Amino acid sequence: MNSNLRQIILLLIPGVLLMLLSCNGNRLKTDEKKLTEEILQKEKEAEEAERKSGEDGLSDTLKKLPPGFRFKEERSVDPSRPPVVVDIEGSLNNTREYKLSDVASKITYIRMQKIPDTGFSIVRKFKYYLMDKNIIAISPSGILLYTRDGKYLSTIVKNEFTGIDVTEKMIVVRPDNTFIGGGYTVWAQGNMLYYKYRNSLTGQSYIMEYDCSRVSISLTTGFDPEKPRQIRALGDIAVNLNPGNKKPAMQKGSANGMWSAGYEFFYKGTGTILLDQNTYAKPLGNEFMLGGNSMMGIFDKKGDTLATFTQFEKLETFSKSVMRGTDQGTQYENKGKLFFRNAFNDTVFQVIPPNRLLPVYIIKLGKYQLLKKEGMDPDFNLTGKIIPGTWADTRNFIFLSFTKDSYDCYNTRKSKQLKLYFALFEKSSRKLFIVKGDPHNYDEEILMNNIDGGLPVWPSSYMTGNNGEIMISLKGKELKERIKSEQFKRSAAPASKKNELIKLASSVADSEDILMIVE
Amino acid sequence: MIWQLKILTRNFVKKPVYSLITFLGFTLGVMASLLIYLWVINELSYEKFHPAYDRIYRVLTLVREGDEIVKSAGCYRPLAKTLKAAFPQIENATYLSFDSEDSPLSTGNGGDKIEARGMNTNDDFFAVFGGFKFTEGMPGNAFSNPLNIVLSEDVAKKLFGNKPALGKNLISDKYNKEVYTVSGVVRIPRQSHIDFGYILPERSSHYARLANDWGDKAYVHVYIKLAENAVVDAKFLDEITNYPSHVSRFQDKLLFQLLTDIHLHTDYPTYIFDKNISSYKYVLIFSTLAVLILLMAALNFSILSVARSSERSTEIGLKKVCGAGRTGITLQFMAESILQTTGATLLALFLIWIILPWFNGFAGQDLSLGLSPGFICSLFLLTLLAGILAGLYPSLYLSSLKPLNIFRGGSRTGSKEGFTRLLIVFQFSIATFFIIASTVFVKQLNYINGKDLGFDRNNIVVIPTGLWYENKTFKNELLRNPDILSVSATTYAPVDFSWQGSFAVEHGNRIDSIRASMYWVDEDFAKTYRLQVTKGRFLQMDYEAFWKTLKTDTGGKKPDRAGFSFPVVINETAEKALRFENPIGQKIGEYVIVGVVKDFHFRPLQYAIGPLIMTNDPQNIMTMNVRISGKNKAETLKFIRETYRKNRDSRSFSYSYFADLISQKYQDDIRLRNLTLVFSFFAIIISMLGILGMAVYSCERRTREIGIRKANGASSLQILFMLNADFLKWIAIAVLIASPVAWIILNRWLEGFAYRTALSWWIFILAAFLSMAVAVLAISWQTIRVASGNPVNALRNE
């Protein structure tokens, strides 16, 4: 082609494009997506303003309190919001077949970008937390910040520890461990992320806050002997949980005190959590507590106790040297609110500052109720007793499991003594349905995924998002194995969805982390 | 040129079969492409009859309703004038407030009353919609008086026949008896989404009080026209999109849809007020098909030209020996191709002119062959493109032949065999695709027609009445006829009732909401449409008795606020969504559930059955549904007509069968099916011509081989089998290519229907069989002659 002609064409193309664009200059083009976002944002702001006004009111009250003042605990029922009864006792014969499509309609898979830091590669499964614009991945190795589409942004905190062995299946904690880093619980208000930071060497213990919308800054890592108290995490201190370093953040256990547990155990607790900008809550006991009086406390940001809540499930005359871990209670955060059920108690409370435990759900076990002294006694026969297990509270359903006549442990599973039940509580009808299945078949697919034929979905408390999403942490290998499985081949999910999953599975690496969001 | 024509004519005379095949193929291809072109142009021309159509916008609202953010054409009436006053960028703003179809009009001189859809609007209406031509009167005077009325041409004809309507008085007695003077008669073009019987000015007595009413937006559409030099900047956009919250208590965001986008780019639910809503996807699909069909025709030419290269090689060799260059020969073949296309285009134009009325009727279109400069220009380009497309490869191939090779003899076919086979595969892939698509369209429509809609659709006569509170007498009189089995008064017939609202639902202490369709019916609706009541009971008219019985239904427990709430019946989908343990006695907003009916399709099958709430509000009852026995139909209809006229002050009587109303809802799909059938026919014929040409050529080329085979004892059947098998393997490949492509595309199309037929395996087998049959028919027609001929003749000829 003649070079002059080529030049003319090259000049003409942008010219024509410019003309086309300028023709649309006075077109009244409105962006529907942007306007929808504006509506959602406005709603959120209104909600936030309401919350803020409540907090401000409390802040004023707290300022006027005399030193050492404690509120009397309040556990009464709100007559305008009486607790919802989850009737297990009366629903044992109320079985129903459930598939995933009965509780959800959409599945999204987010491929989490692999980070170069090999310290995180030992992690078998991440725990995820969904923020409006970010995803937080939590693990024994630390806390990572991602965009909503899985792009890695920064490392919030990288944990450094000794005496803690993180294996593929479990975490082993030795009594002489040291730990510097973040906890397993995070929560958020808007763009502000909160997490717990601890340095067992210096006794530092904080609730940290980090504005995820901030331009990312790199994390200071590596221990500097000249700055032993340097915080090696992103963000600012929101609350000092150990003011004045009165005591080490973690007491050293005895030499025989090594213990281990699966990831689930670490991921499901909440520990200390901010209730609002004035107060935080902290569990004061655990299931093994023998005679302690309080199970939960609410503190102001200076660490002063505002209220404590008495524990009624106590083991006052327990004389045996061995205890049995049966009911572990429930703790979860949803939209910044803390909910908890003490082990062997039948009530799920919402913790409301400064001094209230509001009963939200009552688990009706009736004659199947197990007392603490019975549950913890290894010689007590559990026949005829029901022990609550997992509990995941979503917008329309509560996903719960329980065991009957036995408790969930390795031996009862092996001997098939364990009867494991899964149940769905429909919030609208307030009815509990036992999911049809064999209580002795612990590998049964519950809930069978008939949306895309992928992995079955049954959430735990830490796997639910603030908008009712269910988050499942996956590895690429699991997806690959799934699409080769008989269950996938036999799945009645739409072919187009199955094909999409096959396509995804064939494009991911075995070790890749994938977040499956079920809505 | 004359020289080219001469060569072309000689070739035509020398080999009439080949020439006819290519020429006919071209003609059919151009015909199909032109028809699609006319259809596409028509689709793209909607609303363009309005002056400055590119400055007119429909105002849409975006607002939170329950769990959803809903986009809708429903808008607030006062927005028109407030927007115009607030923004200098807006030249005119108007609204259309729709009345029901049962808005009676009469001339008052003892003439019949007619029912027509009335609307009211403001003075800017004809300034915005200037394309509605006044056949009588002037737009400027249309609303000069509050008692003026503007009629559509259809309504004017119904009332006044062929006499002028301007200045005549009309009586409307829908709300109050009002006398209006006709100030204009307008023609509503088919390419409009607006349809009305008559328009009243907002200043007329009944509507004046509503001019500032921010109430119900469901029946109001707002339009604006931007000023010619309006500056649309970010500030203006920000202000205008948030405007309702500045002037009212409503938080809706405003979106603006270009008037010309309404026909093809409407992605929100449309109600009965919008007509002619289609999708740009069909325009894309058919445009692609037009190109493919034209390509098929062009390929026929290419296949045969390349295949026949050996015949014309001597001519090329001689020309080259005499000094012709490659460019000259290329141009010669290109010119031949363009000349053929030109001839074919002229013939196609003539044939279109003949078949267009039939095509319009069959495909439900209103296309016309207007020879505008644009059309002529497009036609010229189309011809040129088809000619170049068809002639490019053969001319390049033929001009590349070397005289030395030509005259030395031997094989001159080279790789052209592969090329022609490839083209056959391509052609038959398209034809197979069309066969599959047509079968699926027909199957889906049959599925729709045969699907159990959850009610009995037959023998129901639907009459728009506008009787509201006063339908009891009419109903009772109708029921005196033994051939009338039951009568029910409803808003409209349950064909496509899409009005939706969000209703607060209280579950214990949790306030939730449900988005559901609302439908107004009387107590005999379930009986008339034979719906199955699964829980509780259907609506009662006697409320006192109702509350008493409800108390029994709820186990003696008196429902909250009994006596203040309207009873409603819900469908099973709503029951499922609401998740009440026992829905009877529960509240939805201000309504109390008294019964549940089995799901039925109250919207077309494109939509899944959604939650439905039925209640009896006499103000919204406008249609009478009459179930007849089916015996003495004519007598029964006469009886209904007389009873209607007696009860409706001698209004003209109009009725529809419910089954017909349902069929009308699928007119777009029927049109699509018919269009596909027409173009399938074209595609199959073109492919058939292509393979026929190849068969003719193959037989001629293999005459000697066939003679030898026969002389050596091969039977005619064996020869026939051999010749067919050679082609059929390529057709099989075409079927294998077309089937997955068709499966993907048609699966997508079917996904648009909430209820759809299966994409069965037999459709693909049938398509394969038909493609093979078409090919065998075309090949055998030619090969039987050769195979059954005397081998002596064949060998002697050689």
Short mmCIF file of C-alpha atoms in Angstrom, two decimals, chain A residues 69-329:
data_model
loop_
_atom_site.label_atom_id
_atom_site.label_comp_id
_atom_site.label_asym_id
_atom_site.label_seq_id
_atom_site.Cartn_x
_atom_site.Cartn_y
_atom_site.Cartn_z
CA PHE A 69 -19.20 1.71 87.90
CA ARG A 70 -20.65 -1.54 86.67
CA PHE A 71 -23.99 -2.09 85.04
CA LYS A 72 -26.21 -4.86 86.29
CA GLU A 73 -26.52 -7.59 83.69
CA GLU A 74 -29.72 -7.63 81.76
CA ARG A 75 -31.01 -10.79 80.09
CA SER A 76 -34.67 -10.07 79.72
CA VAL A 77 -36.62 -10.73 76.59
CA ASP A 78 -37.60 -7.80 74.40
CA PRO A 79 -41.41 -8.12 74.21
CA SER A 80 -41.39 -6.56 70.74
CA ARG A 81 -38.76 -9.08 69.58
CA PRO A 82 -39.32 -12.27 71.54
CA PRO A 83 -36.77 -15.01 70.87
CA VAL A 84 -37.46 -17.42 68.07
CA VAL A 85 -37.83 -21.02 69.17
CA VAL A 86 -35.87 -23.57 67.20
CA ASP A 87 -37.76 -26.67 68.18
CA ILE A 88 -35.50 -29.69 67.79
CA GLU A 89 -37.49 -31.81 70.21
CA GLY A 90 -40.72 -31.43 68.27
CA SER A 91 -39.18 -31.68 64.82
CA LEU A 92 -37.30 -34.96 64.95
CA ASN A 93 -39.82 -36.60 62.66
CA ASN A 94 -40.13 -33.55 60.47
CA THR A 95 -37.79 -34.66 57.72
CA ARG A 96 -37.54 -33.15 54.30
CA GLU A 97 -35.33 -33.69 51.30
CA TYR A 98 -33.22 -30.63 50.63
CA LYS A 99 -31.01 -29.73 47.73
CA LEU A 100 -28.87 -26.66 47.38
CA SER A 101 -31.34 -25.00 45.01
CA ASP A 102 -33.91 -25.01 47.85
CA VAL A 103 -31.82 -22.52 49.76
CA ALA A 104 -29.78 -20.74 47.09
CA SER A 105 -29.88 -19.87 43.42
CA LYS A 106 -26.45 -18.68 42.45
CA ILE A 107 -22.85 -19.81 42.88
CA THR A 108 -19.85 -17.64 42.14
CA TYR A 109 -16.28 -18.91 42.17
CA ILE A 110 -13.53 -16.42 42.91
CA ARG A 111 -9.99 -17.46 42.10
CA MET A 112 -7.76 -16.01 44.82
CA GLN A 113 -4.51 -14.77 43.43
CA LYS A 114 -1.56 -16.75 44.69
CA ILE A 115 0.83 -14.65 46.70
CA PRO A 116 4.57 -15.03 46.39
CA ASP A 117 5.05 -15.45 50.14
CA THR A 118 5.63 -19.16 50.73
CA GLY A 119 4.76 -18.73 54.40
CA PHE A 120 1.13 -18.97 53.38
CA SER A 121 1.49 -22.00 51.16
CA ILE A 122 1.31 -24.40 54.12
CA VAL A 123 -2.22 -23.26 54.81
CA ARG A 124 -4.68 -25.93 53.80
CA LYS A 125 -7.79 -23.80 53.88
CA PHE A 126 -8.38 -20.11 54.42
CA LYS A 127 -11.21 -18.64 56.38
CA TYR A 128 -12.81 -15.80 54.41
CA TYR A 129 -14.58 -12.65 55.41
CA LEU A 130 -16.53 -10.61 52.86
CA MET A 131 -16.39 -6.84 52.95
CA ASP A 132 -18.20 -4.55 50.51
CA LYS A 133 -15.15 -4.04 48.36
CA ASN A 134 -12.69 -6.59 49.70
CA ILE A 135 -12.21 -10.16 50.68
CA ILE A 136 -10.13 -10.99 53.72
CA ALA A 137 -8.38 -14.35 53.87
CA ILE A 138 -7.51 -15.49 57.38
CA SER A 139 -5.20 -18.35 58.24
CA PRO A 140 -2.70 -19.47 60.91
CA SER A 141 -0.06 -17.75 58.78
CA GLY A 142 -1.72 -14.35 58.87
CA ILE A 143 -4.33 -12.14 57.26
CA LEU A 144 -4.42 -11.20 53.58
CA LEU A 145 -6.34 -8.49 51.77
CA TYR A 146 -7.90 -9.11 48.35
CA THR A 147 -10.24 -7.28 46.03
CA ARG A 148 -13.73 -8.71 45.55
CA ASP A 149 -12.57 -10.42 42.39
CA GLY A 150 -9.68 -12.18 44.09
CA LYS A 151 -6.77 -9.89 43.28
CA TYR A 152 -4.22 -9.83 46.06
CA LEU A 153 -3.73 -6.35 47.50
CA SER A 154 -1.60 -6.67 50.58
CA THR A 155 -0.67 -8.69 53.63
CA ILE A 156 -2.34 -7.19 56.68
CA VAL A 157 -0.33 -9.27 59.07
CA LYS A 158 2.07 -12.14 58.71
CA ASN A 159 2.19 -14.30 61.80
CA GLU A 160 5.50 -15.31 63.31
CA PHE A 161 5.52 -18.08 65.84
CA THR A 162 7.50 -20.81 67.48
CA GLY A 163 6.11 -23.86 69.19
CA ILE A 164 3.08 -23.94 66.92
CA ASP A 165 3.02 -26.54 64.16
CA VAL A 166 0.72 -25.79 61.27
CA THR A 167 0.15 -28.96 59.31
CA GLU A 168 -2.17 -29.63 56.44
CA LYS A 169 -4.84 -31.04 58.71
CA MET A 170 -4.39 -29.49 62.09
CA ILE A 171 -2.64 -26.96 64.26
CA VAL A 172 -0.54 -28.22 67.15
CA VAL A 173 0.10 -25.76 69.96
CA ARG A 174 2.99 -26.53 72.31
CA PRO A 175 3.05 -25.05 75.79
CA ASP A 176 6.23 -23.09 75.20
CA ASN A 177 4.96 -21.36 72.09
CA THR A 178 5.59 -17.75 71.15
CA PHE A 179 3.33 -15.83 68.85
CA ILE A 180 3.40 -12.46 67.09
CA GLY A 181 0.55 -11.77 64.72
CA GLY A 182 -3.16 -11.65 64.04
CA GLY A 183 -6.01 -13.73 65.36
CA TYR A 184 -8.54 -15.81 63.50
CA THR A 185 -11.43 -13.40 63.85
CA VAL A 186 -11.90 -10.31 61.75
CA TRP A 187 -14.90 -8.06 61.37
CA ALA A 188 -15.61 -4.83 59.54
CA GLN A 189 -17.54 -1.59 59.52
CA GLY A 190 -17.67 -0.21 55.99
CA ASN A 191 -14.10 -0.15 54.73
CA MET A 192 -12.65 -0.44 58.20
CA LEU A 193 -11.30 -3.86 59.03
CA TYR A 194 -10.80 -4.97 62.64
CA TYR A 195 -8.66 -7.81 63.88
CA LYS A 196 -6.82 -8.86 67.00
CA TYR A 197 -3.04 -8.54 67.20
CA ARG A 198 -0.91 -10.18 69.84
CA ASN A 199 2.78 -10.35 70.76
CA SER A 200 3.29 -13.01 73.41
CA LEU A 201 6.89 -11.92 73.98
CA THR A 202 6.08 -8.35 74.94
CA GLY A 203 2.57 -8.88 76.20
CA GLN A 204 1.07 -6.55 73.62
CA SER A 205 -2.54 -7.31 72.76
CA TYR A 206 -4.63 -5.01 70.61
CA ILE A 207 -7.68 -4.71 68.49
CA MET A 208 -6.32 -3.19 65.30
CA GLU A 209 -8.22 -1.22 62.73
CA TYR A 210 -7.19 -0.89 59.11
CA ASP A 211 -8.86 1.20 56.43
CA CYS A 212 -8.92 -1.10 53.43
CA SER A 213 -9.66 1.77 51.05
CA ARG A 214 -6.28 3.29 51.90
CA VAL A 215 -3.49 3.16 49.41
CA SER A 216 -1.73 -0.05 50.20
CA ILE A 217 1.46 0.25 52.16
CA SER A 218 3.94 -2.52 52.56
CA LEU A 219 4.07 -4.45 55.75
CA THR A 220 7.13 -4.25 58.02
CA THR A 221 8.22 -7.80 58.60
CA GLY A 222 11.12 -9.43 60.37
CA PHE A 223 11.95 -9.09 63.99
CA ASP A 224 14.07 -6.05 64.86
CA PRO A 225 15.76 -6.62 68.26
CA GLU A 226 16.07 -2.87 68.70
CA LYS A 227 12.32 -2.42 68.31
CA PRO A 228 10.81 -5.41 70.11
CA ARG A 229 7.47 -3.65 70.52
CA GLN A 230 7.14 -2.63 66.91
CA ILE A 231 3.76 -3.71 65.56
CA ARG A 232 4.35 -5.82 62.52
CA ALA A 233 0.90 -5.45 61.05
CA LEU A 234 -1.01 -2.90 58.97
CA GLY A 235 -3.37 -0.49 60.65
CA ASP A 236 -3.71 1.43 63.88
CA ILE A 237 -4.48 0.40 67.41
CA ALA A 238 -8.21 0.68 68.08
CA VAL A 239 -8.17 -0.82 71.57
CA ASN A 240 -5.33 -1.79 73.85
CA LEU A 241 -6.47 -5.04 75.42
CA ASN A 242 -3.60 -5.22 77.85
CA PRO A 243 -3.12 -1.62 78.97
CA GLY A 244 0.05 -1.05 80.90
CA ASN A 245 1.25 -4.58 80.13
CA LYS A 246 0.05 -5.74 83.50
CA LYS A 247 0.52 -9.33 82.46
CA PRO A 248 1.70 -11.22 79.40
CA ALA A 249 -0.95 -11.54 76.77
CA MET A 250 -0.75 -15.29 77.01
CA GLN A 251 0.18 -17.31 80.03
CA LYS A 252 2.61 -20.08 79.41
CA GLY A 253 1.06 -23.48 79.95
CA SER A 254 2.64 -26.45 81.67
CA ALA A 255 5.06 -28.68 79.82
CA ASN A 256 2.34 -31.31 79.43
CA GLY A 257 -0.15 -28.85 78.01
CA MET A 258 0.37 -29.50 74.31
CA TRP A 259 -2.87 -29.58 72.45
CA SER A 260 -4.04 -29.70 68.86
CA ALA A 261 -7.18 -29.15 66.89
CA GLY A 262 -8.41 -28.93 63.33
CA TYR A 263 -8.66 -25.62 61.50
CA GLU A 264 -12.41 -25.55 62.13
CA PHE A 265 -11.86 -25.23 65.86
CA PHE A 266 -9.70 -22.14 65.45
CA TYR A 267 -11.85 -20.57 62.76
CA LYS A 268 -15.22 -20.82 64.45
CA GLY A 269 -14.63 -18.88 67.66
CA THR A 270 -14.82 -15.11 67.81
CA GLY A 271 -12.86 -14.26 70.95
CA THR A 272 -12.63 -10.59 71.77
CA ILE A 273 -14.65 -8.38 69.46
CA LEU A 274 -15.60 -4.71 69.29
CA LEU A 275 -19.29 -4.18 69.86
CA ASP A 276 -19.24 -0.55 68.80
CA GLN A 277 -16.85 2.40 68.98
CA ASN A 278 -17.13 2.50 72.79
CA THR A 279 -17.08 -1.09 73.94
CA TYR A 280 -15.82 -4.57 73.30
CA ALA A 281 -16.90 -8.01 74.45
CA LYS A 282 -14.68 -10.79 75.64
CA PRO A 283 -15.60 -14.39 76.54
CA LEU A 284 -14.58 -15.07 80.08
CA GLY A 285 -14.93 -18.81 80.25
CA ASN A 286 -14.91 -21.92 78.18
CA GLU A 287 -16.76 -25.19 78.12
CA PHE A 288 -14.39 -26.71 80.66
CA MET A 289 -14.88 -23.95 83.19
CA LEU A 290 -15.60 -25.56 86.47
CA GLY A 291 -16.67 -22.93 88.88
CA GLY A 292 -16.12 -19.58 87.22
CA ASN A 293 -18.89 -17.11 87.64
CA SER A 294 -18.87 -15.17 84.39
CA MET A 295 -19.06 -16.31 80.81
CA MET A 296 -18.84 -12.98 79.04
CA GLY A 297 -17.83 -9.43 79.84
CA ILE A 298 -18.36 -6.06 78.21
CA PHE A 299 -15.55 -3.52 78.59
CA ASP A 300 -15.03 0.05 77.62
CA LYS A 301 -12.05 0.97 75.46
CA LYS A 302 -9.91 1.73 78.49
CA GLY A 303 -10.43 -1.86 79.59
CA ASP A 304 -12.77 -1.04 82.46
CA THR A 305 -15.46 -3.63 82.99
CA LEU A 306 -18.95 -2.34 82.22
CA ALA A 307 -20.81 -5.57 82.84
CA THR A 308 -20.24 -9.30 83.22
CA PHE A 309 -22.72 -12.07 82.59
CA THR A 310 -23.09 -14.91 85.02
CA GLN A 311 -22.54 -18.42 83.85
CA PHE A 312 -25.20 -20.75 85.18
CA GLU A 313 -23.83 -23.88 83.59
CA LYS A 314 -21.15 -24.68 86.15
CA LEU A 315 -19.45 -27.84 87.33
CA GLU A 316 -19.32 -27.22 91.03
CA THR A 317 -19.00 -30.74 92.36
CA PHE A 318 -17.19 -32.43 89.50
CA SER A 319 -14.64 -34.86 90.95
CA LYS A 320 -13.41 -36.84 87.91
CA SER A 321 -10.02 -36.29 86.42
CA VAL A 322 -11.17 -36.72 82.82
CA MET A 323 -13.67 -34.54 81.04
CA ARG A 324 -15.55 -35.08 77.84
CA GLY A 325 -15.79 -32.28 75.25
CA THR A 326 -19.29 -32.48 73.90
CA ASP A 327 -21.09 -29.16 73.47
CA GLN A 328 -18.76 -26.32 72.49
CA GLY A 329 -21.30 -23.52 72.29
#
